[in-house]
Coordinates of C-alpha atoms and ligand atoms in Angstrom, one line a residue:
M1 CA 0.3 0.1 0.2
A2 CA 1.8 3.2 -0.6
S3 CA 1.2 4.3 2.7
E4 CA 3.2 2.6 3.4
I5 CA 6.0 3.0 1.7
P6 CA 9.0 5.2 3.0
K7 CA 8.9 8.4 1.4
L8 CA 12.3 10.2 0.3
F9 CA 10.7 13.5 -0.8
G10 CA 9.6 16.6 0.7
T11 CA 8.1 19.9 -0.5
S12 CA 11.2 20.4 -2.6
G13 CA 12.6 17.0 -3.9
I14 CA 14.2 14.9 -1.0
R15 CA 17.2 16.8 1.1
G16 CA 19.0 16.5 4.1
K17 CA 22.7 16.3 5.0
I18 CA 25.0 13.8 3.7
G19 CA 26.0 11.3 4.9
S20 CA 22.9 10.4 7.2
E21 CA 19.8 11.0 5.2
I22 CA 21.6 11.4 1.6
T23 CA 24.1 8.5 1.2
L24 CA 25.6 6.5 -1.5
D25 CA 22.8 4.1 -1.5
V26 CA 19.3 6.6 -2.1
A27 CA 21.4 8.6 -4.9
I28 CA 21.6 4.6 -6.7
N29 CA 18.7 4.6 -5.8
V30 CA 17.1 7.5 -7.1
G31 CA 19.5 7.4 -10.6
M32 CA 17.7 3.5 -11.3
A33 CA 14.0 4.4 -10.4
I34 CA 13.8 8.1 -12.5
A35 CA 15.7 6.0 -15.0
T36 CA 13.1 3.0 -14.9
Y37 CA 10.5 5.6 -14.2
A38 CA 11.3 7.8 -17.5
G39 CA 11.8 5.0 -20.3
G40 CA 14.6 2.4 -19.0
K41 CA 16.9 1.5 -21.8
G42 CA 17.6 4.7 -24.5
S43 CA 16.1 7.4 -22.6
N44 CA 17.8 10.4 -22.1
I45 CA 18.6 12.1 -18.5
V46 CA 20.3 15.4 -18.2
L47 CA 22.4 15.5 -15.0
G48 CA 23.7 18.5 -13.1
Y49 CA 25.2 19.7 -9.8
D50 CA 24.9 23.3 -8.0
S51 CA 28.5 24.4 -5.9
R52 CA 28.3 21.4 -2.9
T53 CA 30.7 19.9 -1.8
S54 CA 29.5 16.9 -2.0
N55 CA 28.6 16.4 -5.6
V56 CA 31.0 15.3 -7.6
M57 CA 29.8 11.9 -5.2
I58 CA 26.7 12.0 -5.4
E59 CA 27.2 12.4 -9.3
N60 CA 28.4 9.3 -9.6
A61 CA 26.1 7.6 -7.9
V62 CA 23.0 9.3 -9.2
T63 CA 25.6 8.0 -13.1
A64 CA 25.9 4.8 -11.6
G65 CA 22.9 3.9 -11.1
I66 CA 21.4 6.1 -14.6
L67 CA 23.4 4.0 -16.7
Q68 CA 23.0 0.7 -14.8
C69 CA 18.8 0.6 -15.9
G70 CA 19.8 0.9 -19.7
C71 CA 19.6 5.4 -19.3
N72 CA 22.1 7.6 -20.9
V73 CA 23.4 10.4 -18.8
L74 CA 23.3 14.2 -20.3
K75 CA 26.6 16.0 -18.2
M76 CA 25.1 19.3 -17.2
G77 CA 27.9 19.5 -14.3
M78 CA 27.8 22.6 -12.6
A79 CA 24.8 24.7 -12.9
P80 CA 21.9 26.3 -12.3
T81 CA 18.6 24.9 -11.1
P82 CA 17.1 26.8 -14.3
L83 CA 19.6 25.7 -16.5
V84 CA 18.7 22.2 -15.8
G85 CA 15.4 22.5 -16.0
Y86 CA 15.6 24.6 -19.4
A87 CA 18.4 21.6 -20.0
T88 CA 15.9 19.2 -20.2
M89 CA 13.4 20.3 -21.9
K90 CA 15.6 22.1 -24.7
L91 CA 17.3 18.9 -25.7
N92 CA 14.0 16.9 -25.7
T93 CA 14.7 14.5 -23.7
D94 CA 13.4 12.0 -20.6
A95 CA 13.8 13.7 -17.3
G96 CA 16.3 15.9 -15.7
I97 CA 18.3 16.1 -12.5
M98 CA 19.5 18.1 -9.9
I99 CA 21.7 17.6 -7.6
T100 CA 21.6 20.7 -5.0
A101 CA 20.0 21.2 -0.9
S102 CA 19.0 25.6 -2.6
H103 CA 19.0 27.2 0.3
N104 CA 20.1 24.5 2.9
P105 CA 23.8 25.6 4.9
P106 CA 26.6 23.3 3.5
E107 CA 26.2 19.6 4.9
Y108 CA 23.3 20.1 3.0
N109 CA 22.5 17.9 -0.7
G110 CA 19.1 17.2 -2.1
I111 CA 17.9 15.3 -5.4
K112 CA 15.3 17.4 -7.3
L113 CA 13.8 15.6 -10.6
W114 CA 12.2 17.7 -13.8
N115 CA 10.4 16.6 -16.6
P116 CA 10.2 16.9 -19.8
D117 CA 8.2 20.7 -20.4
G118 CA 11.0 22.0 -17.7
M119 CA 8.8 21.9 -14.5
A120 CA 8.9 19.8 -11.4
Y121 CA 7.9 16.5 -11.0
R122 CA 4.7 16.8 -9.5
Q123 CA 3.9 14.7 -5.7
D124 CA 2.2 12.2 -7.6
Q125 CA 5.4 11.1 -9.2
E126 CA 7.5 11.4 -6.6
R127 CA 5.4 8.8 -4.8
V128 CA 5.9 6.2 -8.4
I129 CA 10.0 7.4 -7.5
E130 CA 9.6 6.3 -3.8
E131 CA 7.9 3.2 -4.8
I132 CA 10.1 1.6 -7.6
I133 CA 12.7 1.8 -4.7
H134 CA 10.9 0.7 -2.1
E135 CA 9.4 -2.4 -4.0
K136 CA 13.1 -2.5 -6.0
I137 CA 11.1 -2.5 -9.3
F138 CA 14.3 -1.1 -11.5
K139 CA 14.8 -2.1 -14.7
T140 CA 18.7 -2.9 -15.0
V141 CA 20.1 -3.8 -17.8
S142 CA 22.7 -7.2 -19.1
W143 CA 26.1 -5.5 -19.8
E144 CA 25.9 -4.5 -23.8
N145 CA 23.0 -2.2 -22.1
I146 CA 24.5 -0.4 -19.9
G147 CA 24.0 4.0 -20.7
K148 CA 26.4 6.1 -21.6
I149 CA 27.5 9.4 -20.8
E150 CA 28.0 12.8 -23.2
E151 CA 28.7 16.6 -21.6
V152 CA 26.0 19.3 -22.9
K153 CA 27.7 21.7 -21.8
Y154 CA 26.9 23.0 -25.0
V155 CA 23.5 23.7 -24.4
V156 CA 25.1 26.7 -21.7
S157 CA 25.2 29.3 -25.3
D158 CA 21.5 28.8 -26.2
Y159 CA 20.0 28.9 -22.5
I160 CA 21.9 32.9 -23.3
K161 CA 20.5 33.9 -25.8
D162 CA 17.3 32.6 -25.1
L163 CA 17.4 34.2 -22.3
L164 CA 18.5 37.8 -23.5
D165 CA 15.9 37.3 -26.6
Q166 CA 13.4 37.4 -23.2
A167 CA 15.3 40.4 -21.7
D168 CA 14.2 44.2 -22.6
V169 CA 17.4 46.3 -21.1
K170 CA 19.0 48.5 -22.3
P171 CA 22.5 49.2 -21.1
G172 CA 23.4 51.6 -18.4
I173 CA 21.7 50.0 -15.0
K174 CA 24.6 49.9 -12.7
V175 CA 23.8 45.2 -10.8
V176 CA 25.6 44.8 -7.5
V177 CA 25.2 40.1 -8.4
D178 CA 25.6 37.6 -5.9
C179 CA 25.3 34.4 -6.4
A180 CA 26.7 33.1 -2.6
N181 CA 29.4 31.3 -4.0
G182 CA 27.1 28.8 -4.8
A183 CA 26.3 27.6 -9.0
A184 CA 24.8 30.5 -10.9
S185 CA 28.6 32.1 -9.5
Y186 CA 29.8 31.9 -13.6
L187 CA 26.2 32.4 -15.4
S188 CA 24.5 35.2 -13.3
P189 CA 27.1 38.2 -13.8
I190 CA 27.8 37.4 -17.6
I191 CA 24.2 37.7 -18.4
L192 CA 23.5 40.9 -16.8
R193 CA 26.6 42.0 -18.4
M194 CA 25.6 40.3 -22.0
A195 CA 22.0 42.2 -21.6
G196 CA 23.9 45.5 -21.3
C197 CA 24.4 46.4 -17.8
S198 CA 27.4 47.3 -15.6
V199 CA 28.2 45.1 -13.2
I200 CA 30.3 44.0 -10.2
A201 CA 29.8 40.9 -9.2
I202 CA 30.3 39.1 -4.9
N203 CA 30.6 35.5 -4.2
S204 CA 30.9 34.3 -7.4
Q205 CA 33.3 32.2 -7.0
P206 CA 31.9 28.5 -6.9
D207 CA 32.8 27.7 -3.0
G208 CA 30.7 24.4 -1.2
F209 CA 32.0 26.1 2.0
F210 CA 29.6 28.7 0.8
P211 CA 33.0 31.4 2.9
G212 CA 31.2 35.0 1.7
R213 CA 27.6 33.9 3.0
L214 CA 25.4 31.3 3.9
P215 CA 23.4 30.0 0.5
E216 CA 20.0 31.6 1.9
P217 CA 19.5 34.9 0.3
S218 CA 17.5 36.4 3.8
E219 CA 18.0 39.9 5.3
K220 CA 20.9 38.0 7.6
N221 CA 22.7 36.8 5.0
L222 CA 22.7 40.0 2.7
Q223 CA 24.4 42.5 4.0
E224 CA 27.7 43.2 2.8
L225 CA 25.7 42.8 0.0
M226 CA 23.3 45.7 0.8
K227 CA 26.6 47.6 1.9
V228 CA 27.7 47.1 -1.2
V229 CA 24.5 48.4 -3.3
K230 CA 25.3 52.0 -1.3
A231 CA 28.7 52.0 -1.4
T232 CA 29.4 52.3 -5.1
K233 CA 26.1 54.0 -6.3
A234 CA 24.1 50.8 -8.3
D235 CA 20.9 51.1 -9.1
I236 CA 19.7 47.7 -8.0
G237 CA 21.4 44.7 -6.1
I238 CA 20.4 41.4 -7.2
A239 CA 20.7 38.1 -4.6
H240 CA 20.5 34.2 -5.9
D241 CA 19.9 31.0 -3.5
G242 CA 22.9 28.3 -3.7
D243 CA 21.1 27.0 -6.8
A244 CA 19.5 30.6 -8.7
D245 CA 16.0 29.3 -9.1
R246 CA 15.6 32.1 -6.7
M247 CA 16.0 35.6 -6.6
I248 CA 15.8 39.0 -4.1
A249 CA 16.5 43.2 -4.9
I250 CA 18.0 45.6 -3.1
D251 CA 16.9 49.1 -3.8
E252 CA 19.6 51.7 -4.2
K253 CA 19.1 52.6 -0.6
G254 CA 20.9 49.3 0.4
R255 CA 17.5 48.0 1.7
M256 CA 16.3 44.5 1.5
A257 CA 13.3 43.9 -1.2
D258 CA 10.0 42.8 0.7
F259 CA 9.6 39.9 -1.4
D260 CA 5.6 40.5 -1.8
K261 CA 5.6 44.0 -3.1
L262 CA 8.8 43.3 -5.4
L263 CA 6.2 39.9 -6.5
A264 CA 3.9 43.1 -7.0
I265 CA 5.2 45.0 -8.8
V266 CA 6.6 42.1 -11.4
S267 CA 3.1 41.2 -11.3
R268 CA 1.9 44.6 -12.4
E269 CA 4.0 44.1 -15.2
I270 CA 3.2 41.5 -17.0
G271 CA -0.7 41.3 -16.0
G272 CA -2.8 38.9 -17.6
K273 CA -3.4 35.9 -14.9
V274 CA -1.0 35.2 -11.9
V275 CA -0.6 32.6 -10.3
T276 CA 0.6 32.8 -6.7
T277 CA 0.2 30.6 -2.8
V278 CA -2.3 31.1 -0.5
D279 CA 0.2 33.0 2.2
A280 CA 1.2 35.6 -0.3
S281 CA 0.3 39.1 0.8
L282 CA -2.9 41.1 -0.5
C283 CA -0.3 43.6 -2.3
T284 CA -0.6 41.5 -5.5
D285 CA -4.5 41.8 -5.6
K286 CA -4.5 45.0 -5.6
C287 CA -1.7 45.8 -7.8
M288 CA -3.4 43.1 -10.5
D289 CA -6.8 45.3 -9.6
E290 CA -4.8 48.4 -10.6
V291 CA -4.0 46.3 -14.3
G292 CA -7.1 44.5 -14.5
G293 CA -5.2 41.0 -13.5
V294 CA -6.3 38.2 -11.9
V295 CA -5.1 36.8 -9.6
I296 CA -5.3 33.2 -8.7
R297 CA -4.8 30.7 -5.4
T298 CA -2.5 27.1 -5.1
K299 CA -0.4 25.0 -2.7
V300 CA 2.4 26.9 -1.5
G301 CA 5.5 25.1 -3.8
D302 CA 6.9 25.7 -6.7
V303 CA 5.7 22.6 -8.2
H304 CA 2.2 23.9 -7.1
V305 CA 2.1 27.3 -7.9
A306 CA 3.7 25.5 -12.0
E307 CA 0.8 23.3 -12.1
A308 CA -1.5 26.1 -11.6
I309 CA 0.3 27.8 -14.0
E310 CA -0.1 24.8 -17.4
E311 CA -4.0 24.2 -15.7
N312 CA -5.1 28.2 -15.8
N313 CA -2.9 28.7 -19.4
A314 CA -1.4 31.3 -17.2
N315 CA 1.0 34.8 -17.8
F316 CA 3.5 34.3 -14.5
G317 CA 3.7 32.6 -11.3
G318 CA 5.3 33.3 -8.3
E319 CA 5.9 32.8 -4.0
P320 CA 7.3 35.6 -2.3
S321 CA 10.0 33.0 -1.7
G322 CA 11.2 34.4 -4.7
T323 CA 10.3 31.2 -6.4
W324 CA 9.6 33.0 -10.3
I325 CA 8.2 31.1 -12.7
H326 CA 8.5 32.6 -16.1
P327 CA 5.8 30.0 -18.2
N328 CA 6.8 31.8 -21.6
F329 CA 10.5 30.8 -21.4
C330 CA 10.4 27.8 -19.2
M331 CA 7.8 25.4 -16.2
C332 CA 11.3 26.3 -14.1
P333 CA 11.6 28.6 -11.5
D334 CA 14.7 31.0 -12.9
G335 CA 16.4 33.5 -10.7
I336 CA 18.7 34.5 -13.3
L337 CA 15.2 35.7 -15.4
S338 CA 13.6 37.2 -12.4
A339 CA 16.4 38.9 -12.5
L340 CA 15.9 40.8 -15.6
R341 CA 12.2 41.1 -15.1
V342 CA 13.3 43.2 -12.1
I343 CA 16.6 45.4 -13.8
E344 CA 13.7 45.9 -16.7
L345 CA 11.6 47.3 -14.1
V346 CA 14.2 50.3 -12.8
Q347 CA 14.5 50.9 -16.1
K348 CA 11.5 51.8 -17.1
Y349 CA 9.8 53.2 -14.1
G350 CA 13.1 55.0 -12.4
P351 CA 15.2 54.3 -8.7
L352 CA 13.8 50.7 -7.4
S353 CA 12.6 52.1 -4.0
K354 CA 10.0 54.1 -5.2
Q355 CA 8.6 50.9 -6.9
L356 CA 8.3 49.3 -3.9
D357 CA 6.9 52.6 -1.4
E358 CA 4.0 53.3 -3.1
I359 CA 3.3 50.0 -2.7
P360 CA 0.7 49.8 0.5
S361 CA 2.0 47.8 3.7
Y362 CA -1.0 46.1 5.0
P363 CA 0.2 44.1 8.7
T364 CA 0.2 40.3 9.0
I365 CA -0.1 38.4 12.6
R366 CA 1.5 35.1 12.6
D367 CA 0.1 33.6 15.5
K368 CA -0.2 29.9 16.4
V369 CA -3.2 27.7 18.8
T370 CA -2.0 24.8 20.4
C371 CA -3.9 21.7 19.6
E372 CA -3.0 18.0 19.2
D373 CA -1.8 15.8 17.0
H374 CA -5.5 13.5 17.0
Q375 CA -8.0 16.9 17.4
K376 CA -6.3 18.5 13.8
E377 CA -8.6 16.7 11.8
K378 CA -11.7 17.5 13.4
I379 CA -11.3 21.2 14.3
M380 CA -10.0 21.7 10.5
E381 CA -13.6 20.2 9.3
K382 CA -15.4 23.4 11.5
V383 CA -13.2 26.2 10.7
E384 CA -14.1 25.1 7.2
E385 CA -17.5 24.4 7.8
K386 CA -18.6 27.1 11.1
L387 CA -15.4 29.7 10.9
H388 CA -16.8 32.0 7.9
I389 CA -19.9 32.9 10.3
V390 CA -18.1 33.9 13.0
L391 CA -15.7 36.7 10.0
D392 CA -17.4 40.1 9.6
D393 CA -17.9 40.5 5.5
V394 CA -16.0 36.8 4.1
V395 CA -16.7 36.6 0.2
D396 CA -14.4 32.9 -0.2
V397 CA -13.6 30.1 1.8
N398 CA -12.0 27.4 0.2
R399 CA -9.6 24.2 1.3
I400 CA -6.3 25.3 -1.5
D401 CA -4.4 23.7 1.7
G402 CA -5.5 24.8 5.0
V403 CA -8.2 26.7 5.4
R404 CA -8.1 30.2 4.1
I405 CA -11.1 32.9 4.5
S406 CA -11.4 36.2 2.4
M407 CA -13.0 39.5 3.0
V408 CA -15.3 41.4 0.8
D409 CA -12.2 43.9 1.9
G410 CA -8.8 42.0 0.4
S411 CA -8.3 41.5 4.1
W412 CA -7.7 37.5 4.7
V413 CA -6.6 34.8 7.0
L414 CA -5.2 31.6 7.0
I415 CA -6.5 28.7 9.5
R416 CA -3.4 25.7 8.8
P417 CA -1.9 22.6 11.1
S418 CA 1.2 22.0 11.4
G419 CA 2.8 19.7 9.7
T420 CA 5.7 18.5 12.1
E421 CA 4.5 20.4 15.7
S422 CA 1.8 20.2 18.3
F423 CA -0.3 23.7 17.3
I424 CA -2.4 24.8 14.2
R425 CA -1.9 28.3 12.7
I426 CA -3.1 31.2 11.7
T427 CA -1.7 33.8 9.4
L428 CA -3.4 36.5 8.5
E429 CA -3.4 39.8 6.8
A430 CA -5.6 43.0 6.9
T431 CA -7.0 46.6 5.6
S432 CA -5.9 47.8 9.2
N433 CA -4.3 47.1 12.1
D434 CA -7.6 47.1 14.6
K435 CA -8.7 44.7 11.5
A436 CA -6.1 42.1 12.2
Y437 CA -6.6 41.7 15.7
M438 CA -10.1 41.7 16.0
I439 CA -9.9 38.6 13.4
R440 CA -7.3 37.4 15.2
N441 CA -8.8 36.7 18.1
Q442 CA -12.2 35.6 16.6
C443 CA -9.8 32.6 14.9
A444 CA -8.2 32.3 18.4
D445 CA -11.3 32.3 20.1
F446 CA -13.2 30.1 17.5
I447 CA -10.1 27.7 18.0
E448 CA -9.1 27.6 21.6
G449 CA -13.6 27.1 22.1
L450 CA -13.6 23.7 20.5
L451 CA -10.9 22.3 22.1
Ligands
LIG501 MG1 17.5 27.2 -5.0

């Protein structure tokens, strides 16, 4: 039964510490499983990795698994995640594999899988991979059918060309880019330069110890970048995470952009239909209202955003984490293209600080109510059935991810059981402070009344 199969995949592929969770056995098994799933003998699988110390070791184990099942490995070597997604699509392959732990500390690594159209594996596909590994139903081949290795670095020039065709940047913008010593170190600064920007690159030597800063693009880790942007009088700073599927911008005053506001101004510029997650700010809705656009909400996680983009034929999609998908380019989130999109805005409308400051801030509350695990399901049912009666001016109740209730002025509250702790989480955003506290109290009282 599916429920008895041990879970390997988390919210973003397989992720864990090297040696304990991410082992050579896991890597060989994933190699064999994806080769089996992708079609067995003769299939082609793209394989790339970020800048971590454990990458070549894991790459070799995954490669061995793939070859043993008669599939060919198309080696990208070190590459940002978006390039692996792009290559998987561009080279008409059967699957892609990225060895990365994204923004996690250096002792971590992970494996993320990609579909032929450059979209991440969905949960149901990950379940099949887990099942193949658990049941050991690998399609291994005999000695004369073992797969081959081909280097496909040549696809980098196609990627750069296609990416530059997407961008409309004219010379003159001064950018400081911080690659976190990660996978985009060789690529992002060059692409920004080729796009016409004047570029200062920091932390742009790949290094698995991440000596410049940790790969999470958080305010704490971006202090140096903020200082360099100000000191060099740059127009903008760009920070990637370790595998560059994400980016965040620093404005010309050296302040880190609010993730939601950045998503809002880019969404407004693209217009049409935009997908974002249930926990994203209503500032995106307000910006899309200005241009007659539509916001579609989906579950948290970049693969859910990608799925909703496909289902709704949307123009753009992103999570407030800075993971943005540009569907007319590729279904894989691309932090380099995201950077180009923000640079275009600076060029077109002037200082980023001004554009961001014009977007209103709405009070947000994140709270939690203690709740035993066995009570969670019953409480969530009651929340879905009855909480909207307690709240004022409710226009929508949905269960895309937890229970999300939205009100006529755009205020919303999301009630979700914690997956790992004994809590029910309350996340909300409201049009005023008073309203925020009122909603918080109404929700907390309602849930506590059920316990
Ligand atoms: Mg990442």
